[in-house]
Tab-separated table of N, CA and C in Angstrom:
chain	number	residue	atom	x	y	z
A	1	MET	N	96.885	75.109	67.088
A	1	MET	CA	97.508	76.223	66.423
A	1	MET	C	97.339	77.513	67.219
A	2	LYS	N	96.126	77.728	67.780
A	2	LYS	CA	95.884	78.933	68.569
A	2	LYS	C	96.762	78.965	69.810
A	3	LYS	N	97.041	77.795	70.379
A	3	LYS	CA	97.860	77.714	71.584
A	3	LYS	C	99.289	78.193	71.297
A	4	LYS	N	99.829	77.799	70.139
A	4	LYS	CA	101.181	78.215	69.762
A	4	LYS	C	101.250	79.719	69.534
A	5	VAL	N	100.238	80.273	68.900
A	5	VAL	CA	100.191	81.718	68.654
A	5	VAL	C	100.100	82.471	69.971
A	6	LEU	N	99.282	81.980	70.891
A	6	LEU	CA	99.136	82.612	72.206
A	6	LEU	C	100.443	82.574	72.984
A	7	ILE	N	101.106	81.431	72.988
A	7	ILE	CA	102.393	81.303	73.694
A	7	ILE	C	103.434	82.209	73.054
A	8	GLY	N	103.460	82.252	71.714
A	8	GLY	CA	104.399	83.131	71.013
A	8	GLY	C	104.152	84.598	71.336
A	9	THR	N	102.892	84.991	71.395
A	9	THR	CA	102.535	86.372	71.728
A	9	THR	C	102.961	86.718	73.149
A	10	ILE	N	102.726	85.807	74.069
A	10	ILE	CA	103.126	86.034	75.466
A	10	ILE	C	104.641	86.173	75.579
A	11	ILE	N	105.381	85.326	74.874
A	11	ILE	CA	106.849	85.400	74.907
A	11	ILE	C	107.334	86.736	74.339
A	12	ILE	N	106.752	87.174	73.245
A	12	ILE	CA	107.144	88.456	72.640
A	12	ILE	C	106.839	89.612	73.589
A	13	ILE	N	105.676	89.588	74.210
A	13	ILE	CA	105.314	90.648	75.157
A	13	ILE	C	106.288	90.668	76.335
A	14	LEU	N	106.645	89.498	76.862
A	14	LEU	CA	107.607	89.424	77.973
A	14	LEU	C	108.973	89.947	77.558
A	15	LEU	N	109.426	89.589	76.364
A	15	LEU	CA	110.719	90.073	75.889
A	15	LEU	C	110.730	91.594	75.731
A	16	VAL	N	109.676	92.135	75.163
A	16	VAL	CA	109.581	93.600	75.006
A	16	VAL	C	109.581	94.269	76.373
A	17	PHE	N	108.864	93.694	77.331
A	17	PHE	CA	108.801	94.244	78.682
A	17	PHE	C	110.181	94.220	79.343
A	18	ILE	N	110.889	93.113	79.230
A	18	ILE	CA	112.224	92.988	79.845
A	18	ILE	C	113.210	93.952	79.192
A	19	VAL	N	113.177	94.051	77.874
A	19	VAL	CA	114.061	94.993	77.173
A	19	VAL	C	113.740	96.423	77.606
A	20	GLY	N	112.462	96.740	77.751
A	20	GLY	CA	112.062	98.072	78.220
A	20	GLY	C	112.593	98.379	79.605
A	21	LEU	N	112.521	97.407	80.507
A	21	LEU	CA	113.060	97.607	81.860
A	21	LEU	C	114.564	97.832	81.829
A	22	CYS	N	115.263	97.057	81.001
A	22	CYS	CA	116.718	97.222	80.897
A	22	CYS	C	117.093	98.585	80.323
A	23	LEU	N	116.379	99.011	79.293
A	23	LEU	CA	116.645	100.332	78.721
A	23	LEU	C	116.358	101.444	79.725
A	24	ASN	N	115.303	101.286	80.506
A	24	ASN	CA	114.977	102.260	81.544
A	24	ASN	C	116.137	102.400	82.526
A	25	VAL	N	116.698	101.285	82.952
A	25	VAL	CA	117.811	101.317	83.907
A	25	VAL	C	119.016	102.009	83.283
A	26	LEU	N	119.338	101.686	82.044
A	26	LEU	CA	120.494	102.306	81.394
A	26	LEU	C	120.330	103.821	81.257
A	27	ILE	N	119.153	104.254	80.869
A	27	ILE	CA	118.906	105.690	80.708
A	27	ILE	C	118.925	106.384	82.066
A	28	GLN	N	118.250	105.810	83.057
A	28	GLN	CA	118.229	106.393	84.403
A	28	GLN	C	119.634	106.476	84.988
A	29	ARG	N	120.450	105.438	84.763
A	29	ARG	CA	121.818	105.417	85.289
A	29	ARG	C	122.608	106.626	84.787
A	30	LYS	N	122.416	106.970	83.516
A	30	LYS	CA	123.107	108.132	82.951
A	30	LYS	C	122.684	109.430	83.638
A	31	PHE	N	121.368	109.590	83.820
A	31	PHE	CA	120.864	110.786	84.491
A	31	PHE	C	121.345	110.841	85.942
A	32	ILE	N	121.318	109.726	86.624
A	32	ILE	CA	121.712	109.701	88.032
A	32	ILE	C	123.193	110.033	88.184
A	33	LYS	N	124.014	109.592	87.246
A	33	LYS	CA	125.437	109.936	87.298
A	33	LYS	C	125.617	111.446	87.175
A	34	THR	N	124.858	112.054	86.272
A	34	THR	CA	124.905	113.514	86.118
A	34	THR	C	124.432	114.201	87.393
A	35	TYR	N	123.344	113.725	87.968
A	35	TYR	CA	122.829	114.293	89.222
A	35	TYR	C	123.850	114.139	90.354
A	36	THR	N	124.563	113.022	90.368
A	36	THR	CA	125.580	112.793	91.409
A	36	THR	C	126.697	113.812	91.280
A	37	TYR	N	127.174	114.038	90.063
A	37	TYR	CA	128.213	115.054	89.862
A	37	TYR	C	127.712	116.435	90.280
A	38	THR	N	126.451	116.726	89.988
A	38	THR	CA	125.878	118.016	90.389
A	38	THR	C	125.842	118.136	91.910
A	39	GLU	N	125.429	117.072	92.595
A	39	GLU	CA	125.399	117.081	94.063
A	39	GLU	C	126.804	117.278	94.629
A	40	LEU	N	127.786	116.618	94.043
A	40	LEU	CA	129.169	116.786	94.507
A	40	LEU	C	129.647	118.220	94.284
A	41	GLU	N	129.292	118.806	93.142
A	41	GLU	CA	129.667	120.194	92.875
A	41	GLU	C	129.005	121.144	93.864
A	42	ASN	N	127.772	120.861	94.244
A	42	ASN	CA	127.092	121.688	95.243
A	42	ASN	C	127.800	121.632	96.592
A	43	ARG	N	128.488	120.534	96.853
A	43	ARG	CA	129.245	120.379	98.108
A	43	ARG	C	130.665	120.933	98.000
A	44	GLY	N	131.060	121.358	96.804
A	44	GLY	CA	132.373	121.960	96.639
A	44	GLY	C	133.418	121.055	96.006
A	45	TYR	N	133.010	119.947	95.429
A	45	TYR	CA	133.942	119.022	94.784
A	45	TYR	C	133.776	119.130	93.273
A	46	ILE	N	134.853	118.858	92.546
A	46	ILE	CA	134.780	118.910	91.086
A	46	ILE	C	134.948	117.497	90.525
A	47	ALA	N	134.606	117.341	89.254
A	47	ALA	CA	134.651	116.018	88.617
A	47	ALA	C	136.063	115.422	88.658
A	48	GLN	N	137.088	116.262	88.611
A	48	GLN	CA	138.465	115.765	88.641
A	48	GLN	C	138.840	115.175	90.004
A	49	ASP	N	138.087	115.509	91.047
A	49	ASP	CA	138.342	114.947	92.377
A	49	ASP	C	137.868	113.505	92.484
A	50	VAL	N	136.970	113.099	91.588
A	50	VAL	CA	136.334	111.786	91.681
A	50	VAL	C	137.137	110.756	90.904
A	51	SER	N	137.424	109.654	91.570
A	51	SER	CA	138.111	108.548	90.936
A	51	SER	C	137.124	107.646	90.212
A	52	GLU	N	135.998	107.343	90.890
A	52	GLU	CA	135.032	106.421	90.302
A	52	GLU	C	133.648	106.616	90.923
A	53	ILE	N	132.637	106.492	90.084
A	53	ILE	CA	131.248	106.470	90.547
A	53	ILE	C	130.629	105.172	90.041
A	54	LYS	N	130.094	104.384	90.964
A	54	LYS	CA	129.393	103.151	90.593
A	54	LYS	C	127.932	103.303	90.975
A	55	ILE	N	127.062	102.918	90.056
A	55	ILE	CA	125.626	103.026	90.288
A	55	ILE	C	125.012	101.644	90.118
A	56	ASN	N	124.347	101.165	91.166
A	56	ASN	CA	123.695	99.863	91.143
A	56	ASN	C	122.193	100.042	91.267
A	57	HIS	N	121.469	99.209	90.546
A	57	HIS	CA	120.010	99.263	90.570
A	57	HIS	C	119.453	97.890	90.914
A	58	SER	N	118.334	97.870	91.623
A	58	SER	CA	117.686	96.606	91.955
A	58	SER	C	116.174	96.787	92.012
A	59	TYR	N	115.481	96.091	91.115
A	59	TYR	CA	114.018	96.098	91.180
A	59	TYR	C	113.538	95.356	92.421
A	60	LEU	N	114.291	94.343	92.841
A	60	LEU	CA	113.929	93.598	94.049
A	60	LEU	C	113.948	94.518	95.269
A	61	ASN	N	114.961	95.375	95.367
A	61	ASN	CA	114.997	96.336	96.473
A	61	ASN	C	113.776	97.236	96.460
A	62	LYS	N	113.359	97.652	95.272
A	62	LYS	CA	112.175	98.503	95.175
A	62	LYS	C	110.938	97.763	95.663
A	63	ILE	N	110.802	96.513	95.283
A	63	ILE	CA	109.660	95.708	95.718
A	63	ILE	C	109.659	95.537	97.233
A	64	LEU	N	110.861	95.375	97.817
A	64	LEU	CA	110.987	95.173	99.256
A	64	LEU	C	111.080	96.479	100.041
A	65	SER	N	110.864	97.605	99.373
A	65	SER	CA	110.880	98.943	99.985
A	65	SER	C	112.259	99.359	100.498
A	66	TYR	N	113.297	98.895	99.833
A	66	TYR	CA	114.655	99.374	100.110
A	66	TYR	C	115.027	100.379	99.031
A	67	ASN	N	116.254	100.880	99.107
A	67	ASN	CA	116.711	101.839	98.109
A	67	ASN	C	116.890	101.146	96.761
A	68	GLU	N	116.195	101.659	95.779
A	68	GLU	CA	116.253	101.088	94.430
A	68	GLU	C	117.613	101.358	93.785
A	69	TRP	N	118.170	102.526	94.041
A	69	TRP	CA	119.454	102.939	93.463
A	69	TRP	C	120.492	103.092	94.571
A	70	ARG	N	121.663	102.461	94.404
A	70	ARG	CA	122.783	102.625	95.330
A	70	ARG	C	123.943	103.211	94.537
A	71	ILE	N	124.519	104.255	95.065
A	71	ILE	CA	125.593	104.968	94.375
A	71	ILE	C	126.804	105.005	95.297
A	72	SER	N	127.956	104.607	94.779
A	72	SER	CA	129.189	104.735	95.556
A	72	SER	C	130.138	105.668	94.811
A	73	VAL	N	130.761	106.550	95.575
A	73	VAL	CA	131.707	107.519	95.016
A	73	VAL	C	133.046	107.325	95.722
A	74	GLU	N	134.091	107.240	94.907
A	74	GLU	CA	135.442	107.139	95.442
A	74	GLU	C	136.230	108.349	94.946
A	75	PHE	N	136.847	109.062	95.878
A	75	PHE	CA	137.643	110.240	95.532
A	75	PHE	C	139.092	109.832	95.329
A	76	LYS	N	139.801	110.568	94.472
A	76	LYS	CA	141.206	110.260	94.191
A	76	LYS	C	142.073	110.392	95.434
A	77	LYS	N	141.799	111.401	96.270
A	77	LYS	CA	142.627	111.618	97.459
A	77	LYS	C	142.269	110.683	98.618
A	78	GLU	N	141.157	109.998	98.518
A	78	GLU	CA	140.728	109.030	99.547
A	78	GLU	C	140.373	107.718	98.835
A	79	PRO	N	141.399	107.020	98.309
A	79	PRO	CA	141.125	105.887	97.418
A	79	PRO	C	140.476	104.668	98.071
A	80	ASP	N	140.600	104.486	99.358
A	80	ASP	CA	140.043	103.295	100.000
A	80	ASP	C	138.725	103.560	100.715
A	81	ILE	N	138.193	104.758	100.572
A	81	ILE	CA	136.961	105.145	101.262
A	81	ILE	C	135.843	105.307	100.228
A	82	LEU	N	134.708	104.659	100.473
A	82	LEU	CA	133.541	104.797	99.598
A	82	LEU	C	132.484	105.645	100.286
A	83	PHE	N	131.976	106.604	99.563
A	83	PHE	CA	130.899	107.457	100.054
A	83	PHE	C	129.626	106.984	99.361
A	84	TRP	N	128.641	106.598	100.167
A	84	TRP	CA	127.421	105.981	99.646
A	84	TRP	C	126.271	106.972	99.588
A	85	PHE	N	125.525	106.884	98.485
A	85	PHE	CA	124.362	107.730	98.254
A	85	PHE	C	123.223	106.850	97.745
A	86	THR	N	122.044	107.418	97.735
A	86	THR	CA	120.911	106.783	97.084
A	86	THR	C	120.178	107.838	96.280
A	87	TYR	N	119.447	107.406	95.284
A	87	TYR	CA	118.621	108.297	94.477
A	87	TYR	C	117.173	108.012	94.830
A	88	ARG	N	116.507	109.013	95.393
A	88	ARG	CA	115.119	108.837	95.818
A	88	ARG	C	114.416	110.191	95.744
A	89	ASP	N	113.195	110.191	95.272
A	89	ASP	CA	112.391	111.417	95.173
A	89	ASP	C	113.112	112.504	94.379
A	90	ASP	N	113.764	112.105	93.296
A	90	ASP	CA	114.500	113.024	92.410
A	90	ASP	C	115.639	113.750	93.119
A	91	LYS	N	116.212	113.128	94.138
A	91	LYS	CA	117.328	113.725	94.883
A	91	LYS	C	118.413	112.682	95.113
A	92	ILE	N	119.645	113.155	95.153
A	92	ILE	CA	120.771	112.322	95.570
A	92	ILE	C	120.926	112.545	97.066
A	93	ILE	N	120.844	111.472	97.838
A	93	ILE	CA	120.865	111.567	99.305
A	93	ILE	C	122.088	110.846	99.843
A	94	PHE	N	122.876	111.545	100.652
A	94	PHE	CA	124.062	110.954	101.275
A	94	PHE	C	123.623	109.924	102.313
A	95	GLN	N	124.233	108.730	102.248
A	95	GLN	CA	123.862	107.638	103.148
A	95	GLN	C	124.939	107.323	104.186
A	96	GLY	N	126.212	107.436	103.800
A	96	GLY	CA	127.252	107.111	104.755
A	96	GLY	C	128.579	106.810	104.086
A	97	VAL	N	129.483	106.249	104.893
A	97	VAL	CA	130.851	105.993	104.477
A	97	VAL	C	131.203	104.545	104.806
A	98	SER	N	131.994	103.921	103.939
A	98	SER	CA	132.487	102.582	104.247
A	98	SER	C	133.895	102.423	103.692
A	99	SER	N	134.581	101.403	104.142
A	99	SER	CA	135.909	101.109	103.631
A	99	SER	C	136.231	99.648	103.911
A	100	GLU	N	137.310	99.199	103.314
A	100	GLU	CA	137.798	97.852	103.539
A	100	GLU	C	139.253	97.984	103.906
A	101	PRO	N	139.757	97.689	105.061
A	101	PRO	CA	139.032	97.170	106.221
A	101	PRO	C	138.141	98.264	106.837
A	102	MET	N	137.219	97.835	107.636
A	102	MET	CA	136.218	98.731	108.200
A	102	MET	C	136.855	99.785	109.104
A	103	LEU	N	136.352	101.010	108.984
A	103	LEU	CA	136.811	102.114	109.818
A	103	LEU	C	136.158	102.047	111.196
A	104	ASP	N	136.782	102.716	112.151
A	104	ASP	CA	136.133	102.811	113.460
A	104	ASP	C	135.069	103.920	113.407
A	105	LYS	N	134.240	103.957	114.424
A	105	LYS	CA	133.091	104.869	114.444
A	105	LYS	C	133.507	106.335	114.315
A	106	GLU	N	134.567	106.730	115.012
A	106	GLU	CA	135.004	108.122	114.976
A	106	GLU	C	135.473	108.523	113.582
A	107	SER	N	136.170	107.616	112.906
A	107	SER	CA	136.643	107.914	111.549
A	107	SER	C	135.481	108.051	110.578
A	108	ILE	N	134.491	107.183	110.717
A	108	ILE	CA	133.310	107.259	109.853
A	108	ILE	C	132.598	108.590	110.045
A	109	LEU	N	132.408	108.988	111.293
A	109	LEU	CA	131.763	110.272	111.580
A	109	LEU	C	132.590	111.437	111.049
A	110	ASP	N	133.922	111.338	111.198
A	110	ASP	CA	134.813	112.390	110.713
A	110	ASP	C	134.713	112.533	109.196
A	111	TYR	N	134.800	111.424	108.473
A	111	TYR	CA	134.676	111.469	107.010
A	111	TYR	C	133.313	112.010	106.587
A	112	SER	N	132.260	111.580	107.252
A	112	SER	CA	130.915	112.049	106.919
A	112	SER	C	130.793	113.554	107.100
A	113	GLU	N	131.256	114.055	108.224
A	113	GLU	CA	131.166	115.491	108.505
A	113	GLU	C	132.029	116.300	107.545
A	114	ARG	N	133.240	115.814	107.271
A	114	ARG	CA	134.112	116.524	106.333
A	114	ARG	C	133.510	116.542	104.935
A	115	TYR	N	132.868	115.441	104.524
A	115	TYR	CA	132.208	115.432	103.215
A	115	TYR	C	131.081	116.460	103.183
A	116	LYS	N	130.233	116.433	104.191
A	116	LYS	CA	129.055	117.325	104.232
A	116	LYS	C	129.466	118.799	104.229
A	117	LYS	N	130.584	119.118	104.887
A	117	LYS	CA	131.049	120.508	104.960
A	117	LYS	C	131.824	120.925	103.722
A	118	GLY	N	132.204	119.956	102.870
A	118	GLY	CA	132.986	120.271	101.679
A	118	GLY	C	134.469	120.386	101.959
A	119	THR	N	134.931	119.876	103.081
A	119	THR	CA	136.351	119.998	103.451
A	119	THR	C	137.077	118.658	103.369
A	120	LEU	N	136.482	117.675	102.765
A	120	LEU	CA	137.059	116.328	102.721
A	120	LEU	C	138.443	116.298	102.092
A	121	LEU	N	138.629	117.004	101.003
A	121	LEU	CA	139.860	116.910	100.250
A	121	LEU	C	140.907	117.932	100.657
A	122	GLU	N	140.585	118.757	101.636
A	122	GLU	CA	141.555	119.734	102.137
A	122	GLU	C	142.530	119.037	103.071
A	123	LYS	N	143.756	119.412	102.996
A	123	LYS	CA	144.769	118.794	103.879
A	123	LYS	C	145.403	119.844	104.755
């Protein structure tokens, strides 16, 4: 009888722990999205310029010392280009640019520099 109670207690503790981790990710994702919009505004972009923001989280990445949070931003005027960020040390950090099909090196550098200067959406 004690064995069943112990196993039941362990299962309940594990379930509470897993639910807590999931809730943490959901709450953090909301804050990080807000921080991302703030970072974009600091660079001179407004929320209406953004087509989509995707935020991915991985506890495995954290364990392996990679970026725990990966953020991709797609602008309406540049629909096939993804601008990548990470959330680390309470900051949104620009990581780079990607697209499908892959851009050449000069285009990647050009998009990166235009984003950093706030001139990406100017034509």
